[in-house]
Amino acid sequence: MEWGLFGGAFLAWCAALCWFDVRERRLPNVLTLPAVCVALGVSLWAVFDGAPAPLVGLTLWTAVNGTAFLARGMGAGDVKLAPTLGAVAAGAGGVPAALLAVLGAQFLTLAWALVARDRTVPHGPAMIAATLAVAASTA
């Protein structure tokens, strides 16, 4: 996948989200919701172009985080971040890459919580780090 200008904008968006989540413990709707709309649109376009992986990744990560949210295991911002990151991970490396990003994010958050000795660490930065790692390794 050629990242080009999208890659720079995506990295800036990721940095802003990490900053907000670490500092404020929230992911602002103004950053997450437009990205969900773009991810959904691009994923649907990809399906019609014969590449269903981004839509599957979007759906998969949203379902995982939505389930955790319903069990009060994470915040709504993480659920709104999931579709975009799922689509990016799957777009870069297929559905296995999206699964790896989901699992990697869980592992990174758990490791952060253990090191910090804090049960309430933000999950967004781990989601972003896992997605970037997967996308970079498959690009």
PDB file of C-alpha atoms in Angstrom:
ATOM      1  CA  MET A   1       0.000   0.000   0.000  1.00  0.00           C
ATOM      2  CA  GLU A   2       1.393   3.374  -0.994  1.00  0.00           C
ATOM      3  CA  TRP A   3       0.984   5.809   1.895  1.00  0.00           C
ATOM      4  CA  GLY A   4       2.068   9.143   0.375  1.00  0.00           C
ATOM      5  CA  LEU A   5       0.157  12.198   1.587  1.00  0.00           C
ATOM      6  CA  PHE A   6      -2.395   9.999   3.354  1.00  0.00           C
ATOM      7  CA  GLY A   7       0.386   8.551   5.500  1.00  0.00           C
ATOM      8  CA  GLY A   8       1.471  11.957   6.779  1.00  0.00           C
ATOM      9  CA  ALA A   9      -2.081  13.040   7.555  1.00  0.00           C
ATOM     10  CA  PHE A  10      -2.775   9.682   9.197  1.00  0.00           C
ATOM     11  CA  LEU A  11       0.309   9.965  11.412  1.00  0.00           C
ATOM     12  CA  ALA A  12      -0.634  13.509  12.461  1.00  0.00           C
ATOM     13  CA  TRP A  13      -4.163  12.306  13.275  1.00  0.00           C
ATOM     14  CA  CYS A  14      -2.730   9.401  15.291  1.00  0.00           C
ATOM     15  CA  ALA A  15      -0.407  11.728  17.214  1.00  0.00           C
ATOM     16  CA  ALA A  16      -3.284  14.064  18.087  1.00  0.00           C
ATOM     17  CA  LEU A  17      -5.414  11.162  19.294  1.00  0.00           C
ATOM     18  CA  CYS A  18      -2.586   9.765  21.427  1.00  0.00           C
ATOM     19  CA  TRP A  19      -1.997  13.164  22.982  1.00  0.00           C
ATOM     20  CA  PHE A  20      -5.673  13.617  23.829  1.00  0.00           C
ATOM     21  CA  ASP A  21      -6.102  10.116  25.215  1.00  0.00           C
ATOM     22  CA  VAL A  22      -3.016  10.258  27.430  1.00  0.00           C
ATOM     23  CA  ARG A  23      -3.642  13.806  28.635  1.00  0.00           C
ATOM     24  CA  GLU A  24      -7.443  13.949  28.825  1.00  0.00           C
ATOM     25  CA  ARG A  25      -8.325  10.244  28.958  1.00  0.00           C
ATOM     26  CA  ARG A  26     -10.774  10.720  26.101  1.00  0.00           C
ATOM     27  CA  LEU A  27     -10.812  10.603  22.326  1.00  0.00           C
ATOM     28  CA  PRO A  28     -12.687  13.607  20.914  1.00  0.00           C
ATOM     29  CA  ASN A  29     -15.596  12.987  18.563  1.00  0.00           C
ATOM     30  CA  VAL A  30     -14.318  15.737  16.282  1.00  0.00           C
ATOM     31  CA  LEU A  31     -11.339  13.500  15.480  1.00  0.00           C
ATOM     32  CA  THR A  32     -12.915  10.042  15.585  1.00  0.00           C
ATOM     33  CA  LEU A  33     -16.301  10.419  13.900  1.00  0.00           C
ATOM     34  CA  PRO A  34     -15.159  12.015  10.607  1.00  0.00           C
ATOM     35  CA  ALA A  35     -12.501   9.317  10.356  1.00  0.00           C
ATOM     36  CA  VAL A  36     -15.146   6.611  10.814  1.00  0.00           C
ATOM     37  CA  CYS A  37     -17.132   8.109   7.935  1.00  0.00           C
ATOM     38  CA  VAL A  38     -14.055   8.149   5.695  1.00  0.00           C
ATOM     39  CA  ALA A  39     -13.056   4.610   6.707  1.00  0.00           C
ATOM     40  CA  LEU A  40     -16.546   3.284   6.050  1.00  0.00           C
ATOM     41  CA  GLY A  41     -16.754   5.015   2.681  1.00  0.00           C
ATOM     42  CA  VAL A  42     -13.339   3.802   1.559  1.00  0.00           C
ATOM     43  CA  SER A  43     -14.070   0.293   2.863  1.00  0.00           C
ATOM     44  CA  LEU A  44     -17.340   0.100   0.937  1.00  0.00           C
ATOM     45  CA  TRP A  45     -15.585   1.363  -2.172  1.00  0.00           C
ATOM     46  CA  ALA A  46     -12.946  -1.337  -1.698  1.00  0.00           C
ATOM     47  CA  VAL A  47     -15.656  -4.014  -1.479  1.00  0.00           C
ATOM     48  CA  PHE A  48     -17.067  -2.914  -4.821  1.00  0.00           C
ATOM     49  CA  ASP A  49     -13.516  -2.991  -6.158  1.00  0.00           C
ATOM     50  CA  GLY A  50     -13.134  -6.619  -5.039  1.00  0.00           C
ATOM     51  CA  ALA A  51     -11.239  -6.072  -1.777  1.00  0.00           C
ATOM     52  CA  PRO A  52     -13.451  -6.812   1.248  1.00  0.00           C
ATOM     53  CA  ALA A  53     -10.618  -6.878   3.831  1.00  0.00           C
ATOM     54  CA  PRO A  54     -10.918  -3.235   5.004  1.00  0.00           C
ATOM     55  CA  LEU A  55     -14.651  -3.636   5.673  1.00  0.00           C
ATOM     56  CA  VAL A  56     -14.032  -6.908   7.511  1.00  0.00           C
ATOM     57  CA  GLY A  57     -11.276  -5.284   9.598  1.00  0.00           C
ATOM     58  CA  LEU A  58     -13.502  -2.300  10.351  1.00  0.00           C
ATOM     59  CA  THR A  59     -16.340  -4.575  11.457  1.00  0.00           C
ATOM     60  CA  LEU A  60     -14.120  -6.944  13.408  1.00  0.00           C
ATOM     61  CA  TRP A  61     -12.387  -4.353  15.583  1.00  0.00           C
ATOM     62  CA  THR A  62     -15.608  -2.433  16.136  1.00  0.00           C
ATOM     63  CA  ALA A  63     -17.327  -5.622  17.309  1.00  0.00           C
ATOM     64  CA  VAL A  64     -14.484  -6.473  19.699  1.00  0.00           C
ATOM     65  CA  ASN A  65     -14.378  -2.992  21.221  1.00  0.00           C
ATOM     66  CA  GLY A  66     -18.158  -2.661  21.224  1.00  0.00           C
ATOM     67  CA  THR A  67     -18.424  -5.859  23.231  1.00  0.00           C
ATOM     68  CA  ALA A  68     -15.794  -4.629  25.696  1.00  0.00           C
ATOM     69  CA  PHE A  69     -17.606  -1.289  25.969  1.00  0.00           C
ATOM     70  CA  LEU A  70     -20.887  -3.023  26.792  1.00  0.00           C
ATOM     71  CA  ALA A  71     -19.059  -4.955  29.509  1.00  0.00           C
ATOM     72  CA  ARG A  72     -17.682  -1.617  30.769  1.00  0.00           C
ATOM     73  CA  GLY A  73     -14.166  -2.649  29.825  1.00  0.00           C
ATOM     74  CA  MET A  74     -13.344   0.417  27.734  1.00  0.00           C
ATOM     75  CA  GLY A  75     -14.612   3.827  26.759  1.00  0.00           C
ATOM     76  CA  ALA A  76     -16.791   4.873  23.857  1.00  0.00           C
ATOM     77  CA  GLY A  77     -13.880   6.702  22.232  1.00  0.00           C
ATOM     78  CA  ASP A  78     -12.054   3.405  21.793  1.00  0.00           C
ATOM     79  CA  VAL A  79     -15.132   1.995  20.057  1.00  0.00           C
ATOM     80  CA  LYS A  80     -15.218   5.009  17.716  1.00  0.00           C
ATOM     81  CA  LEU A  81     -11.489   4.660  17.004  1.00  0.00           C
ATOM     82  CA  ALA A  82     -11.740   0.956  16.169  1.00  0.00           C
ATOM     83  CA  PRO A  83     -13.425   1.140  12.740  1.00  0.00           C
ATOM     84  CA  THR A  84     -10.791   3.416  11.261  1.00  0.00           C
ATOM     85  CA  LEU A  85      -7.859   1.460  12.642  1.00  0.00           C
ATOM     86  CA  GLY A  86      -9.443  -1.858  11.673  1.00  0.00           C
ATOM     87  CA  ALA A  87      -9.895  -0.663   8.104  1.00  0.00           C
ATOM     88  CA  VAL A  88      -6.319   0.649   7.916  1.00  0.00           C
ATOM     89  CA  ALA A  89      -4.785  -2.525   9.356  1.00  0.00           C
ATOM     90  CA  ALA A  90      -6.816  -4.799   7.087  1.00  0.00           C
ATOM     91  CA  GLY A  91      -6.234  -2.534   4.108  1.00  0.00           C
ATOM     92  CA  ALA A  92      -2.504  -2.779   4.658  1.00  0.00           C
ATOM     93  CA  GLY A  93      -2.233  -6.499   5.312  1.00  0.00           C
ATOM     94  CA  GLY A  94      -5.593  -8.218   5.061  1.00  0.00           C
ATOM     95  CA  VAL A  95      -7.825  -9.596   7.778  1.00  0.00           C
ATOM     96  CA  PRO A  96      -4.948 -11.413   9.563  1.00  0.00           C
ATOM     97  CA  ALA A  97      -3.221  -8.040   9.976  1.00  0.00           C
ATOM     98  CA  ALA A  98      -6.364  -6.582  11.544  1.00  0.00           C
ATOM     99  CA  LEU A  99      -6.567  -9.524  13.950  1.00  0.00           C
ATOM    100  CA  LEU A 100      -2.911  -9.053  14.837  1.00  0.00           C
ATOM    101  CA  ALA A 101      -3.498  -5.343  15.477  1.00  0.00           C
ATOM    102  CA  VAL A 102      -6.470  -6.095  17.752  1.00  0.00           C
ATOM    103  CA  LEU A 103      -4.453  -8.616  19.760  1.00  0.00           C
ATOM    104  CA  GLY A 104      -1.378  -6.392  19.781  1.00  0.00           C
ATOM    105  CA  ALA A 105      -3.390  -3.485  21.158  1.00  0.00           C
ATOM    106  CA  GLN A 106      -4.735  -5.638  23.983  1.00  0.00           C
ATOM    107  CA  PHE A 107      -1.229  -6.840  24.813  1.00  0.00           C
ATOM    108  CA  LEU A 108       0.249  -3.316  24.762  1.00  0.00           C
ATOM    109  CA  THR A 109      -2.487  -1.942  27.010  1.00  0.00           C
ATOM    110  CA  LEU A 110      -2.041  -4.802  29.456  1.00  0.00           C
ATOM    111  CA  ALA A 111       1.736  -4.310  29.493  1.00  0.00           C
ATOM    112  CA  TRP A 112       1.311  -0.555  30.053  1.00  0.00           C
ATOM    113  CA  ALA A 113      -1.109  -1.184  32.923  1.00  0.00           C
ATOM    114  CA  LEU A 114       1.271  -3.657  34.548  1.00  0.00           C
ATOM    115  CA  VAL A 115       4.286  -1.368  34.247  1.00  0.00           C
ATOM    116  CA  ALA A 116       2.321   1.683  35.431  1.00  0.00           C
ATOM    117  CA  ARG A 117       0.558  -0.329  38.148  1.00  0.00           C
ATOM    118  CA  ASP A 118      -2.643   1.344  37.051  1.00  0.00           C
ATOM    119  CA  ARG A 119      -5.803  -0.424  35.891  1.00  0.00           C
ATOM    120  CA  THR A 120      -7.086   2.621  34.000  1.00  0.00           C
ATOM    121  CA  VAL A 121      -4.495   3.342  31.318  1.00  0.00           C
ATOM    122  CA  PRO A 122      -5.784   4.751  28.012  1.00  0.00           C
ATOM    123  CA  HIS A 123      -6.277   2.145  25.296  1.00  0.00           C
ATOM    124  CA  GLY A 124      -6.177   4.445  22.249  1.00  0.00           C
ATOM    125  CA  PRO A 125      -2.380   4.807  22.067  1.00  0.00           C
ATOM    126  CA  ALA A 126      -1.956   1.024  22.167  1.00  0.00           C
ATOM    127  CA  MET A 127      -4.540   0.626  19.402  1.00  0.00           C
ATOM    128  CA  ILE A 128      -2.691   3.165  17.305  1.00  0.00           C
ATOM    129  CA  ALA A 129       0.756   1.685  18.005  1.00  0.00           C
ATOM    130  CA  ALA A 130      -0.417  -1.817  17.104  1.00  0.00           C
ATOM    131  CA  THR A 131      -2.031  -0.587  13.892  1.00  0.00           C
ATOM    132  CA  LEU A 132       1.061   1.366  12.858  1.00  0.00           C
ATOM    133  CA  ALA A 133       3.304  -1.621  13.599  1.00  0.00           C
ATOM    134  CA  VAL A 134       1.123  -3.973  11.565  1.00  0.00           C
ATOM    135  CA  ALA A 135       0.756  -1.518   8.687  1.00  0.00           C
ATOM    136  CA  ALA A 136       4.499  -0.815   8.608  1.00  0.00           C
ATOM    137  CA  SER A 137       5.395  -4.498   8.664  1.00  0.00           C
ATOM    138  CA  THR A 138       3.017  -5.387   5.840  1.00  0.00           C
ATOM    139  CA  ALA A 139       3.609  -2.369   3.606  1.00  0.00           C
TER     140      ALA A 139
END
